[in-house]
């Protein structure tokens, strides 16, 4: 004969089969199982159950709910209170009304627990909303008792405090989420295996209890059908039988509830595992995740925002671990209004003993740091100063140049340009495609000493020392006009200008436009060297040029007073002075046809292979190996030497 336990067994078997089904079907099976639980509780002669289809009101000045005695204290140190409903409200009425929750652990999770409390389903409506005029969150590492009282944030304020770590994140994870999902799936898989084994044992217990109840019910049916003459005996047996049934009901309840609970746990584990695997499948690959926006963002808005590395007592911590770190690929600080225009008198101030702006990119092993990227500063007025300042009643003013102050620029290429862009166009990558850059403006350097060097250095005794000139180094100045001027405020030339190199060239030449090598003399070019005194070929008596060569189509030497050329410590002298020309030397030779268009006086012997003249007159003597006329006289005096008028002077020292 069939009993209700047979129907229950079918329902439980069907419920067991739905552990891997969709949530809707699980809910349908749970509704049928719920009736089994209700039937079992109806047969249990324990507990108190009161139900109303309308309304139940519990009213008292003080209400205590829980496993408590008459004094309201928890009995046995244990108790469990579960409040279920689709709409639960806690209301503390009146201006002084309050709701206080106290427990070692308080958790709020916005999920749907299901009718049996075994589920954790995330819904689209999952949310936690807290609204108040004053919100305070205080995390403390106190022991045994909270030593600090949470301070009020004041009306309209939120105060969040943490003794150790305070993390605020608005970030969507990918790799970590994948790792977390894989770890959770692994745990859930292990839980599912354990629950399946546990479920088998629970099913065996349920079947055993069901068989016991069926056997007892069969005996009851047989006794109920006995003859009237055995009625007295049968009633005693029936009472004993009913007692056995009552004793078996708790076991029936425990085994059935454990079975239903285990099936519900297994169904929830399978649901979570399936949901996590679907979520993992939907995750993007690492590259896609990194290159595409996730939409996560954090907004902080306030009229005034203050960030400080202070402790709870207001002390500023300056240890190496203290600081504010921002790690991002891009960072913008805009002092603009709602229209995108700069706020008038808006400013950005950075005050620190050391300020470092770096675009160094570490290698994979972090052993090398390669300079990359760029630093761009755009402004109407840019100043770099190493200056001590002082405060006045009006403003902050310059005091003096900082001792040991220095501004250094080190780069393979340093470009300073005042070229004005005109009609410039660039492509999407920023590459120039069209336009002109016309030189304008000025570059002004004000300093007592300006040094341009291309030197290699080495470290010696802990300092940098000059090692050598940088190989193939070059200094180029290219402009339409170049002025190097050393003149005082009144316009008088002063100071000195020195060019010193192994090879010095001063040229006026056109150059090849690509290679910038000499091409040809510049048409109409001129070169002017003018000075009150000029020294060419000699710096001092001991420092002289070995060779000076002048070669040109025309050469003009002009001197208002004296022009003199000396050779070999005045052994040979060519002198033009006072309108007279003089030539002196130990031996003077003239080659080629020579014409003298003036009176000529020879003070010394004159020898010639042939001498012809229109008239020859001898005042004292005239001799010839062939002709002798009159008496011979002694020869005239020998030629005198020419004294040099100009003396070698040392060039002035720099």
XYZ file of C-alpha atoms in Angstrom:
654
model
C 0.000 0.000 0.000
C 1.219 3.487 -0.781
C 2.116 6.017 1.879
C 2.997 9.756 1.868
C 6.679 8.855 2.312
C 6.629 7.349 -1.156
C 5.496 10.728 -2.528
C 8.114 12.509 -0.460
C 10.791 10.180 -1.805
C 9.830 11.040 -5.389
C 9.869 14.777 -4.617
C 13.274 14.549 -2.918
C 14.692 12.484 -5.804
C 13.426 15.111 -8.276
C 14.908 17.867 -6.099
C 18.230 16.055 -6.041
C 18.272 15.883 -9.830
C 17.860 19.687 -10.181
C 21.208 20.604 -8.527
C 22.678 21.509 -11.942
C 19.510 23.026 -13.423
C 18.667 26.695 -13.890
C 17.721 28.821 -10.892
C 14.037 29.054 -11.928
C 13.650 25.273 -11.951
C 15.463 24.991 -8.624
C 12.985 27.485 -7.165
C 10.058 25.392 -8.444
C 11.457 22.257 -6.817
C 12.140 24.155 -3.602
C 8.473 25.137 -3.439
C 7.479 21.444 -3.487
C 10.141 20.521 -0.954
C 8.871 23.337 1.259
C 5.598 21.395 1.643
C 7.518 18.342 2.889
C 9.226 20.479 5.523
C 5.840 21.910 6.557
C 4.306 18.410 6.812
C 7.176 17.184 8.971
C 6.902 20.192 11.309
C 3.129 19.637 11.530
C 3.736 16.083 12.740
C 6.410 17.084 15.240
C 5.002 17.655 18.687
C 7.604 20.332 19.497
C 7.965 24.071 19.200
C 5.310 26.722 18.798
C 4.075 27.956 15.456
C 1.563 30.748 15.005
C 0.500 31.977 11.596
C -1.914 34.652 10.486
C -2.927 35.459 6.936
C -3.484 39.076 7.914
C -1.303 40.745 10.528
C 0.543 40.008 13.763
C 1.411 42.881 16.100
C 3.668 42.470 19.143
C 3.349 45.518 21.370
C 5.169 46.368 24.574
C 7.280 49.211 26.027
C 10.260 46.868 25.689
C 10.517 43.832 23.411
C 13.321 41.274 23.595
C 13.486 38.538 20.968
C 15.943 35.675 21.223
C 16.968 32.679 23.263
C 16.660 34.590 26.546
C 15.337 33.989 30.028
C 12.734 36.123 31.784
C 15.371 38.731 32.642
C 16.183 39.153 28.962
C 19.659 37.624 29.211
C 20.842 35.139 26.597
C 20.381 31.588 27.794
C 23.177 29.084 27.398
C 25.368 31.700 25.718
C 23.895 30.783 22.350
C 20.933 31.791 20.272
C 19.976 32.294 16.681
C 17.449 34.808 15.395
C 16.476 34.861 11.735
C 14.185 37.517 10.295
C 12.902 36.783 6.805
C 10.712 38.813 4.575
C 10.556 40.499 1.222
C 10.302 43.910 2.914
C 12.023 44.381 6.292
C 12.105 47.746 8.013
C 13.795 48.901 11.224
C 12.510 52.265 12.357
C 13.727 54.350 15.275
C 10.983 56.955 15.668
C 11.393 60.488 17.009
C 14.264 62.970 17.011
C 16.049 60.850 19.621
C 15.153 57.555 17.921
C 18.100 55.279 17.244
C 19.031 51.846 15.916
C 22.119 50.199 17.384
C 23.778 47.061 16.015
C 26.524 45.453 18.076
C 28.429 42.283 17.253
C 32.055 41.202 16.816
C 31.309 40.885 13.111
C 28.668 42.820 11.183
C 28.288 42.142 7.472
C 25.970 43.612 4.890
C 25.797 41.837 1.549
C 23.256 42.959 -1.020
C 22.250 39.566 -2.462
C 19.033 37.562 -2.673
C 19.292 34.743 -0.035
C 16.323 32.805 -1.448
C 13.365 31.434 0.525
C 15.564 28.942 2.376
C 18.481 31.335 2.966
C 20.845 29.077 1.045
C 21.397 31.306 -1.996
C 23.562 34.369 -2.699
C 22.161 35.671 -5.979
C 23.411 39.044 -7.184
C 20.503 41.041 -8.592
C 20.379 44.168 -10.724
C 18.823 45.890 -7.714
C 21.684 44.923 -5.359
C 22.581 48.068 -3.444
C 23.430 49.466 -0.012
C 22.322 53.053 0.578
C 23.210 55.096 3.659
C 21.882 58.618 3.942
C 22.352 60.926 6.894
C 23.292 64.477 7.842
C 26.371 63.117 9.598
C 28.207 59.940 8.550
C 31.188 58.609 10.502
C 33.301 55.517 9.745
C 36.096 54.809 12.234
C 38.521 51.889 11.957
C 40.752 51.321 14.999
C 43.392 48.751 15.918
C 42.451 48.878 19.605
C 42.487 45.744 21.761
C 39.720 44.739 24.207
C 38.174 48.220 24.205
C 38.041 51.081 21.712
C 40.269 53.784 23.187
C 39.134 56.445 20.724
C 35.652 57.745 20.349
C 34.578 58.280 16.772
C 34.452 62.023 16.202
C 31.471 63.653 14.591
C 31.868 64.955 11.056
C 29.326 67.697 11.683
C 26.148 68.352 9.818
C 26.586 67.687 6.123
C 29.917 65.926 6.644
C 31.432 62.491 6.156
C 34.380 61.455 8.315
C 36.359 58.323 7.514
C 39.281 57.285 9.688
C 41.624 54.297 9.664
C 44.524 53.660 12.027
C 46.384 51.706 9.359
C 45.182 51.261 5.774
C 42.447 53.153 3.954
C 41.817 51.974 0.399
C 39.360 53.586 -1.984
C 39.153 51.939 -5.379
C 37.151 52.468 -8.504
C 38.789 49.858 -10.684
C 37.787 46.937 -12.854
C 40.212 44.039 -12.565
C 40.976 41.473 -15.229
C 44.029 39.349 -14.451
C 43.413 39.392 -10.700
C 39.717 38.708 -11.249
C 40.628 35.793 -13.481
C 42.976 34.442 -10.805
C 40.325 34.958 -8.120
C 37.667 33.234 -10.226
C 39.961 30.292 -10.914
C 40.730 29.978 -7.194
C 37.023 30.155 -6.289
C 36.087 27.627 -8.978
C 38.747 25.280 -7.622
C 37.335 25.639 -4.097
C 33.753 25.209 -5.332
C 34.727 22.112 -7.307
C 36.188 20.587 -4.156
C 33.082 21.604 -2.187
C 30.827 20.050 -4.831
C 32.739 16.760 -4.598
C 32.423 16.742 -0.813
C 28.725 17.664 -0.962
C 28.029 14.872 -3.454
C 29.601 12.359 -1.080
C 27.707 13.902 1.831
C 24.485 13.874 -0.193
C 24.822 10.151 -0.822
C 25.108 9.511 2.910
C 22.145 11.808 3.598
C 20.092 9.982 0.979
C 20.885 6.644 2.622
C 19.773 8.055 5.995
C 16.532 9.365 4.489
C 15.802 6.040 2.787
C 16.459 4.176 6.031
C 14.141 6.412 8.081
C 11.486 6.329 5.370
C 11.615 2.492 5.401
C 11.253 2.518 9.178
C 8.231 4.807 8.999
C 6.704 2.753 6.174
C 7.192 -0.407 8.226
C 5.546 1.196 11.259
C 2.656 2.448 9.141
C 2.194 -1.036 7.627
C 1.990 -2.554 11.090
C -0.511 0.139 12.074
C -2.694 -0.665 9.067
C -2.565 -4.375 9.852
C -3.557 -3.816 13.472
C -6.314 -1.428 12.478
C -7.797 -4.259 10.372
C -7.773 -6.924 13.200
C -10.870 -8.773 14.620
C -12.994 -7.116 17.283
C -12.082 -9.829 19.884
C -8.466 -8.604 19.730
C -9.357 -4.927 19.998
C -7.958 -4.450 23.516
C -4.636 -5.997 22.604
C -4.502 -4.058 19.374
C -5.101 -0.698 21.109
C -2.161 -1.312 23.465
C -0.021 -2.292 20.514
C -1.206 0.774 18.590
C -0.258 3.087 21.449
C 3.160 1.497 21.539
C 3.380 1.782 17.763
C 2.461 5.469 17.850
C 5.128 6.025 20.471
C 7.688 4.440 18.154
C 6.509 6.712 15.342
C 6.852 9.782 17.568
C 10.348 8.688 18.516
C 11.269 8.194 14.857
C 9.886 11.586 13.727
C 12.919 13.626 14.998
C 15.260 11.322 13.075
C 12.992 11.698 10.074
C 13.132 15.465 10.477
C 16.922 15.592 10.956
C 17.747 13.298 8.036
C 15.219 14.955 5.696
C 16.315 18.488 6.623
C 19.981 17.522 6.242
C 19.238 16.001 2.842
C 17.294 19.076 1.674
C 19.989 21.395 3.056
C 22.771 19.422 1.349
C 20.891 19.433 -1.977
C 20.371 23.212 -1.622
C 24.070 23.736 -0.844
C 25.117 21.624 -3.816
C 22.710 23.475 -6.095
C 24.106 26.831 -4.879
C 27.708 25.640 -5.331
C 26.934 24.508 -8.877
C 25.134 27.801 -9.616
C 28.097 29.851 -8.329
C 30.582 27.712 -10.244
C 28.628 28.081 -13.479
C 28.227 31.846 -13.007
C 31.948 32.281 -12.291
C 32.944 30.230 -15.322
C 30.646 32.357 -17.499
C 32.180 35.507 -16.009
C 35.688 34.189 -16.687
C 34.732 33.377 -20.269
C 33.519 36.960 -20.749
C 36.802 38.465 -19.510
C 38.922 40.121 -22.167
C 42.452 39.094 -22.940
C 45.130 41.037 -21.112
C 46.068 43.181 -24.125
C 42.452 44.000 -24.964
C 41.800 44.839 -21.316
C 44.844 47.115 -21.024
C 44.283 48.944 -24.310
C 40.533 49.550 -23.997
C 38.826 51.657 -21.394
C 36.954 49.900 -18.607
C 34.846 52.924 -17.720
C 35.882 52.819 -14.056
C 36.411 56.265 -12.574
C 36.592 58.128 -9.289
C 35.335 61.685 -8.863
C 36.475 63.922 -6.004
C 34.856 67.329 -6.006
C 35.218 70.041 -3.395
C 35.800 73.760 -3.215
C 39.029 73.058 -1.357
C 40.937 69.749 -1.257
C 43.740 69.223 1.263
C 46.040 66.195 1.233
C 48.677 65.791 3.938
C 50.917 63.063 5.343
C 49.924 63.802 8.940
C 49.406 61.399 11.797
C 46.293 61.417 13.958
C 47.779 64.149 16.177
C 48.357 66.481 13.231
C 52.138 65.962 13.034
C 53.635 66.035 9.541
C 55.700 62.883 8.974
C 58.886 63.368 6.951
C 60.288 59.836 7.082
C 61.160 58.092 3.812
C 57.978 55.996 3.879
C 55.716 59.050 4.190
C 54.530 60.598 0.965
C 51.846 60.829 -1.699
C 52.318 58.568 -4.719
C 50.291 58.872 -7.922
C 50.858 56.198 -10.536
C 49.131 56.826 -13.862
C 50.023 56.950 -17.579
C 48.544 60.431 -17.919
C 47.886 63.179 -15.416
C 46.293 66.560 -16.051
C 45.992 69.444 -13.626
C 43.742 72.081 -15.128
C 43.115 75.528 -13.704
C 40.244 76.197 -16.092
C 36.646 77.284 -15.737
C 33.538 75.531 -17.030
C 34.242 76.963 -20.520
C 37.755 75.544 -20.620
C 39.413 78.959 -20.222
C 42.256 79.587 -17.811
C 41.081 80.894 -14.469
C 42.331 84.435 -14.008
C 45.292 84.506 -11.627
C 45.099 80.723 -11.358
C 48.371 79.121 -10.410
C 50.198 75.867 -9.751
C 52.760 75.938 -6.977
C 55.235 73.193 -6.080
C 57.351 73.859 -3.009
C 59.945 71.278 -2.033
C 63.622 70.992 -1.243
C 64.052 68.709 -4.247
C 61.834 68.647 -7.345
C 62.422 65.922 -9.928
C 60.682 65.554 -13.288
C 61.816 62.385 -15.011
C 61.004 60.571 -18.250
C 63.519 57.781 -17.596
C 62.315 54.359 -18.723
C 63.811 51.356 -16.855
C 64.848 48.267 -18.780
C 63.330 44.848 -18.138
C 65.966 44.058 -15.515
C 65.831 47.591 -14.063
C 69.597 47.887 -14.523
C 69.424 50.635 -17.143
C 67.343 53.793 -17.310
C 66.853 55.126 -20.828
C 65.761 58.736 -21.269
C 62.662 58.848 -23.457
C 59.566 60.931 -24.035
C 59.626 64.698 -23.697
C 58.976 67.552 -21.289
C 57.065 70.429 -22.823
C 56.498 73.808 -21.150
C 54.351 76.351 -22.937
C 54.030 79.825 -21.500
C 54.381 83.500 -22.283
C 57.100 83.980 -19.691
C 59.383 81.126 -18.548
C 62.009 81.703 -15.859
C 64.654 79.440 -14.350
C 66.285 81.008 -11.317
C 68.770 80.013 -8.646
C 67.944 82.992 -6.478
C 67.503 83.686 -2.781
C 64.395 85.745 -2.045
C 63.178 87.968 0.757
C 59.760 89.047 1.933
C 58.650 92.646 2.008
C 55.425 94.312 3.024
C 54.421 94.386 -0.631
C 55.685 91.174 -2.188
C 58.461 88.607 -2.340
C 61.564 90.160 -3.904
C 65.004 89.087 -5.098
C 67.787 89.147 -2.510
C 70.840 87.653 -4.172
C 72.026 84.817 -6.358
C 72.142 81.572 -4.383
C 75.628 80.513 -3.378
C 76.714 77.548 -5.499
C 73.502 77.977 -7.518
C 73.649 76.295 -10.883
C 71.346 75.538 -13.812
C 72.539 72.599 -15.889
C 71.306 71.310 -19.249
C 72.832 68.110 -20.545
C 71.711 66.569 -23.823
C 73.034 65.256 -27.096
C 71.223 68.083 -28.839
C 70.125 71.356 -27.239
C 68.037 73.636 -29.407
C 67.006 77.175 -28.547
C 64.688 78.653 -31.148
C 62.844 81.915 -31.595
C 61.559 80.890 -35.014
C 57.959 82.041 -35.499
C 55.700 79.342 -37.078
C 53.539 80.456 -39.991
C 50.818 78.382 -41.714
C 52.021 75.240 -39.954
C 50.129 71.967 -40.450
C 50.810 68.585 -38.831
C 49.418 65.105 -39.390
C 47.663 63.034 -36.723
C 51.047 61.814 -35.446
C 52.300 65.378 -34.994
C 54.678 65.254 -37.965
C 55.129 68.513 -39.872
C 53.545 68.481 -43.318
C 53.429 72.166 -44.187
C 54.505 75.580 -42.945
C 57.361 78.033 -42.456
C 59.373 78.986 -39.400
C 60.616 82.574 -39.637
C 63.355 83.665 -37.236
C 62.298 86.420 -34.875
C 62.760 87.456 -31.290
C 65.988 87.446 -29.295
C 68.108 85.125 -27.216
C 69.816 87.101 -24.454
C 72.367 85.715 -22.024
C 73.364 87.964 -19.151
C 76.333 86.747 -17.177
C 79.784 87.703 -15.985
C 81.244 84.638 -17.641
C 79.747 82.546 -20.475
C 81.487 79.302 -21.374
C 80.563 76.888 -24.160
C 82.463 73.619 -23.913
C 82.439 70.224 -25.589
C 84.477 68.226 -23.123
C 84.711 64.679 -21.870
C 85.084 64.305 -18.112
C 86.388 61.694 -15.758
C 85.985 61.128 -12.039
C 89.086 61.809 -9.979
C 89.142 62.076 -6.192
C 85.343 62.069 -6.152
C 85.073 65.056 -8.532
C 84.564 65.536 -12.258
C 87.723 66.626 -14.038
C 88.362 67.474 -17.672
C 89.565 64.467 -19.631
C 89.675 65.624 -23.271
C 87.813 67.524 -25.952
C 84.830 65.543 -27.147
C 85.707 63.820 -30.393
C 84.196 65.446 -33.495
C 82.543 68.097 -31.310
C 81.441 71.232 -33.087
C 80.077 74.684 -32.300
C 78.083 76.322 -35.084
C 76.634 79.823 -35.141
C 74.464 80.470 -38.174
C 72.718 83.771 -38.595
C 72.399 86.639 -41.044
C 74.384 88.964 -38.791
C 76.754 87.957 -36.020
C 78.022 90.561 -33.573
C 80.500 89.849 -30.817
C 80.701 93.058 -28.889
C 82.735 94.075 -25.873
C 81.776 97.664 -25.198
C 80.891 99.477 -21.995
C 77.732 101.423 -21.285
C 79.209 104.507 -23.007
C 79.984 102.546 -26.154
C 83.756 102.399 -25.661
C 85.451 99.172 -26.654
C 86.867 97.293 -23.720
C 87.873 93.779 -22.755
C 89.231 91.321 -25.289
C 88.139 88.736 -27.840
C 90.196 85.599 -28.367
C 89.905 82.720 -30.832
C 92.327 79.882 -30.161
C 92.473 76.645 -32.146
C 94.951 74.494 -34.020
C 93.394 75.657 -37.303
C 91.638 79.008 -37.509
C 89.777 80.083 -40.640
C 87.958 83.342 -41.172
C 86.157 83.232 -44.503
C 83.476 84.906 -46.588
C 82.323 81.967 -48.702
C 79.183 80.382 -50.024
C 78.651 76.777 -48.847
C 76.980 73.636 -50.098
C 73.414 73.764 -48.750
C 73.451 70.116 -47.683
C 77.014 69.481 -46.498
C 77.753 73.099 -45.501
C 81.263 72.743 -47.019
C 83.061 75.623 -48.809
C 81.711 76.234 -52.275
C 82.950 79.593 -53.643
C 83.867 83.085 -52.536
C 80.766 85.033 -51.645
C 80.043 87.561 -54.361
C 80.796 91.099 -53.148
C 82.157 89.775 -49.863
C 84.524 91.871 -47.775
C 86.607 91.355 -44.663
C 87.759 94.175 -42.458
C 90.353 93.954 -39.686
C 90.850 97.301 -37.989
C 92.638 98.128 -34.767
C 94.787 100.903 -33.287
C 97.587 98.364 -33.178
C 97.523 95.080 -35.051
C 99.879 92.127 -34.645
C 99.922 89.462 -37.372
C 102.278 86.523 -37.075
C 103.661 87.325 -33.626
C 102.353 87.161 -30.075
C 105.708 87.983 -28.515
C 109.422 88.084 -29.453
C 109.627 84.376 -28.817
C 106.239 83.276 -30.185
C 106.075 83.822 -33.926
C 104.274 82.255 -36.830
C 106.432 80.044 -38.993
C 104.713 81.071 -42.169
C 102.395 83.806 -43.405
C 101.117 83.568 -46.942
C 99.023 86.197 -48.718
C 97.737 85.360 -52.171
C 95.222 87.409 -54.133
C 94.604 89.216 -57.389
C 95.225 92.599 -55.809
C 97.144 93.436 -52.637
C 97.338 96.902 -51.197
C 99.450 97.924 -48.202
C 98.736 101.439 -46.986
C 100.407 103.327 -44.139
C 100.166 107.029 -43.368
C 103.602 107.239 -41.683
C 105.883 104.271 -42.224
C 105.712 100.954 -44.054
C 108.558 98.639 -43.278
C 109.425 95.029 -43.950
C 112.268 93.335 -42.035
C 113.918 89.938 -42.392
C 116.488 88.204 -40.242
C 116.770 90.716 -37.382
C 116.847 93.653 -39.786
C 119.579 92.178 -41.998
C 117.354 93.079 -44.901
C 114.994 96.035 -44.699
C 112.459 97.527 -47.079
C 111.318 100.890 -45.787
C 108.812 103.434 -46.986
C 108.911 106.514 -44.733
C 108.638 110.286 -45.079
C 108.003 110.008 -48.806
C 111.246 108.073 -49.340
C 111.767 104.410 -50.228
C 114.818 102.589 -48.973
C 116.149 99.072 -49.460
C 118.966 97.659 -47.363
C 120.655 94.313 -47.025
C 124.046 92.610 -47.032
C 123.422 91.859 -50.684
C 120.779 93.411 -52.879
C 119.820 91.902 -56.198
C 117.438 93.204 -58.870
C 116.383 90.887 -61.692
C 114.721 91.694 -64.978
C 114.634 94.880 -67.006
C 114.919 97.793 -64.623
C 114.063 101.380 -65.382
C 114.912 104.229 -63.013
C 113.054 107.397 -63.871
C 114.916 109.796 -61.630
C 118.375 110.949 -60.577
C 120.372 107.980 -59.273
C 123.255 108.164 -56.853
C 125.443 105.140 -56.242
C 127.601 105.326 -53.099
C 129.939 102.470 -53.774
C 131.421 100.553 -56.601
C 129.248 99.922 -59.624
C 130.005 96.940 -61.746
C 128.321 95.990 -64.967
C 129.224 93.822 -67.947
C 128.309 96.693 -70.179
C 127.580 100.307 -69.406
C 126.286 102.728 -71.992
C 125.157 106.250 -71.625
C 124.623 109.399 -73.568
C 127.142 111.233 -71.381
C 129.689 109.843 -68.919
C 131.480 112.185 -66.493
C 134.179 111.179 -64.016
C 135.073 113.748 -61.368
C 138.188 112.157 -59.883
C 139.204 109.233 -62.084
C 138.186 107.168 -65.049
C 139.952 103.822 -65.514
C 139.849 101.209 -68.154
C 142.211 98.347 -69.139
C 142.235 99.763 -72.651
C 141.994 103.504 -72.180
C 143.817 105.768 -69.719
C 143.168 109.472 -69.695
C 144.454 111.689 -66.971
C 145.460 110.594 -63.576
C 143.633 107.933 -61.691
C 141.878 108.746 -58.408
C 140.597 106.549 -55.573
C 137.068 105.144 -55.689
C 134.099 106.770 -53.936
C 132.944 105.740 -50.432
C 131.100 102.434 -49.937
C 127.323 102.220 -49.535
C 125.963 102.743 -45.958
C 123.494 100.400 -44.151
C 119.867 101.335 -43.456
C 118.779 101.394 -39.804
C 115.383 99.868 -39.005
C 112.971 102.346 -37.481
C 110.385 99.842 -36.171
C 111.056 97.517 -33.251
C 109.257 94.205 -32.487
C 106.734 94.561 -29.677
C 104.989 91.815 -27.753
C 101.279 91.555 -28.225
C 99.409 92.604 -25.071
C 98.513 89.793 -22.721
C 94.853 88.781 -22.506
